[in-house]
Amino acid sequence: MTALVTMNKGLPSTKAVKEAWSRGQCVIHQGFGSIPLIQGDPSSYSNSVKSIILFIVAVGSSLSPMSATIYYPAIFYIQSDFNATDILMNATISVFTFATAIFPIFWASLGDVVGRRKVYLVSFFIAIIGNLGCAVAVNMAMFMAFRIIAAIGSSSVMSQGASTLADIFDASERGRAMAWYTAAPLLGPAIGPVVGGYLAQAFGWRSNFWFITAANIVVWCAMLLFLPETSSRTPEMDSKQQAKPHKWANPFSALALFRYPNIALCISFHGLLYMVFFTINTLFTRTYTQQYDLSPGVVGLCYLPMAFGTVVGAMVGGHFADRQYNKQVAKHGEAAVPELRLGGIVFYSSIVLQCCAFIAYGWCIQEHVHYAVGLVILFFLGAFLMTPYNYLSTYYVDCHRNRSAAVTACNNLARYGLAGIFTLWAPTLQSDLGDGILFSICGGGLLVAFGNVLIAKYIGPRCRDKIDAQRSR
């Protein structure tokens, strides 16, 4: 795809934009923060344009989780350099997680006011500053502060990405697009320790943050040059906005979506799902370093089986989520509702199998079975976890397409909030309960919590209609 670049300070003409996009060109209006305008329905873009947008958003969404985990193999090096306690080191993980949980709500509200592209450019610039500060940190306080800044900046795509995809993909194809969008943040945490482990061995732990800084710069440049504004904005809308007094976005407006019982129930399960997934990642380095006496580089490689499993699960989930939805739409016609996506043998069987995989993994570690067995189990666990994960992520967007960033931010708040809290207690629970009992509780708990999704599927249409009717009065 070629690009039509406008160098003038004003906005490109409507005619020029329309002609450029009819030729399959990406319209880029030069200048920081300016918004390239796209005429017509964004879902009518060519497949090549959609693929480029999806690729940029997916890669961007992988950087926040990668930044969270890239220094895991080097944790003991950082702890030694800064003379920090175990609690402080766990806190560096938790503060990053909490910031990633909270700030997508702010970015979602801001994106509705100023546009998605401006939010991407500003937030990723903040992420660059944050990771750069971590690379040159001289003490634990400075390191912690810049970890928070990095998390604030990189978290925008965790909510804005879903909105971008909702803008350009119809419901019939949204599951596959969401598969790539959800797979990238899950692949990031696995690639991070692999890269980080060998960088730390060769160049020291600071090289981890120099690497992630460079990666953010590359994505920021790609967004500046090739990512258009996908929200339906027109020159008339911008002129009206400039004529009105400036109005700040309410950063908490997204939380109103928790009023929908179906959303609250599904997000509660989704949050627990991510919490136990994050627990494995948090305890993984300690287990495979101390129990199996592996080097940081090898430990990083050991993250890959679960990473590949999550990608397989996301792709399978995306394919069958669309297949389930399209099949049910053909059956129900105009009576189709988003809840039709939640169902099918793949969806239900993945819930049962993930419970079995958790129990198997926990007792293999408990009984000191060869570490390769645990890695094989983690591959299947990653696949079984991410299959329903994708179904649910797409379901939220189907329910609230016009507020897809907000509903994704609510889901993000639950996921990372629960993960951040549990991260603080996970090492203690591992010591007190043992891996067998801990992960058996995780698997059994998810199976019980899945009842929330079944309830949401049953009451979803009625609750949504009732609340929408109340808001329209």
Short mmCIF file of N, CA and C in Angstrom, two decimals, residues 171-172 321-341 398:
data_model
loop_
_atom_site.label_atom_id
_atom_site.label_comp_id
_atom_site.label_asym_id
_atom_site.label_seq_id
_atom_site.Cartn_x
_atom_site.Cartn_y
_atom_site.Cartn_z
N ALA A 171 -18.80 -7.54 12.49
CA ALA A 171 -18.95 -8.60 13.49
C ALA A 171 -18.63 -9.97 12.92
N SER A 172 -18.92 -10.20 11.65
CA SER A 172 -18.70 -11.51 11.04
C SER A 172 -17.24 -11.89 10.92
N ALA A 321 -14.95 -18.67 17.16
CA ALA A 321 -15.87 -17.63 17.64
C ALA A 321 -16.65 -17.04 16.47
N ASP A 322 -15.95 -16.75 15.36
CA ASP A 322 -16.64 -16.25 14.16
C ASP A 322 -17.54 -17.32 13.56
N ARG A 323 -17.05 -18.54 13.55
CA ARG A 323 -17.83 -19.63 12.99
C ARG A 323 -19.12 -19.85 13.79
N GLN A 324 -19.00 -19.83 15.12
CA GLN A 324 -20.17 -20.00 15.97
C GLN A 324 -21.16 -18.85 15.75
N TYR A 325 -20.64 -17.63 15.70
CA TYR A 325 -21.50 -16.46 15.54
C TYR A 325 -22.22 -16.48 14.19
N ASN A 326 -21.48 -16.70 13.11
CA ASN A 326 -22.08 -16.69 11.78
C ASN A 326 -23.10 -17.81 11.61
N LYS A 327 -22.81 -18.95 12.21
CA LYS A 327 -23.75 -20.07 12.16
C LYS A 327 -25.06 -19.71 12.86
N GLN A 328 -24.95 -19.09 14.04
CA GLN A 328 -26.14 -18.75 14.80
C GLN A 328 -26.90 -17.58 14.17
N VAL A 329 -26.16 -16.65 13.57
CA VAL A 329 -26.82 -15.54 12.87
C VAL A 329 -27.65 -16.06 11.69
N ALA A 330 -27.08 -17.01 10.94
CA ALA A 330 -27.81 -17.60 9.82
C ALA A 330 -29.07 -18.31 10.31
N LYS A 331 -28.99 -18.85 11.50
CA LYS A 331 -30.12 -19.59 12.07
C LYS A 331 -31.20 -18.66 12.61
N HIS A 332 -30.77 -17.57 13.29
CA HIS A 332 -31.73 -16.69 13.96
C HIS A 332 -32.10 -15.46 13.13
N GLY A 333 -31.30 -15.11 12.13
CA GLY A 333 -31.59 -13.96 11.28
C GLY A 333 -31.56 -12.66 12.06
N GLU A 334 -32.63 -11.89 11.98
CA GLU A 334 -32.67 -10.57 12.62
C GLU A 334 -32.69 -10.66 14.13
N ALA A 335 -32.98 -11.84 14.68
CA ALA A 335 -33.03 -12.00 16.13
C ALA A 335 -31.65 -12.24 16.73
N ALA A 336 -30.59 -12.15 15.91
CA ALA A 336 -29.24 -12.43 16.39
C ALA A 336 -28.80 -11.41 17.44
N VAL A 337 -28.16 -11.90 18.49
CA VAL A 337 -27.64 -11.06 19.58
C VAL A 337 -26.20 -11.47 19.84
N PRO A 338 -25.39 -10.62 20.49
CA PRO A 338 -23.99 -10.95 20.74
C PRO A 338 -23.79 -12.25 21.51
N GLU A 339 -24.76 -12.62 22.36
CA GLU A 339 -24.63 -13.84 23.19
C GLU A 339 -24.54 -15.11 22.34
N LEU A 340 -24.95 -15.03 21.08
CA LEU A 340 -24.86 -16.20 20.21
C LEU A 340 -23.41 -16.63 19.98
N ARG A 341 -22.48 -15.70 20.20
CA ARG A 341 -21.06 -16.03 20.03
C ARG A 341 -20.57 -16.97 21.13
N ASP A 398 -18.79 -6.74 20.56
CA ASP A 398 -20.09 -6.92 19.91
C ASP A 398 -21.20 -6.23 20.69
#
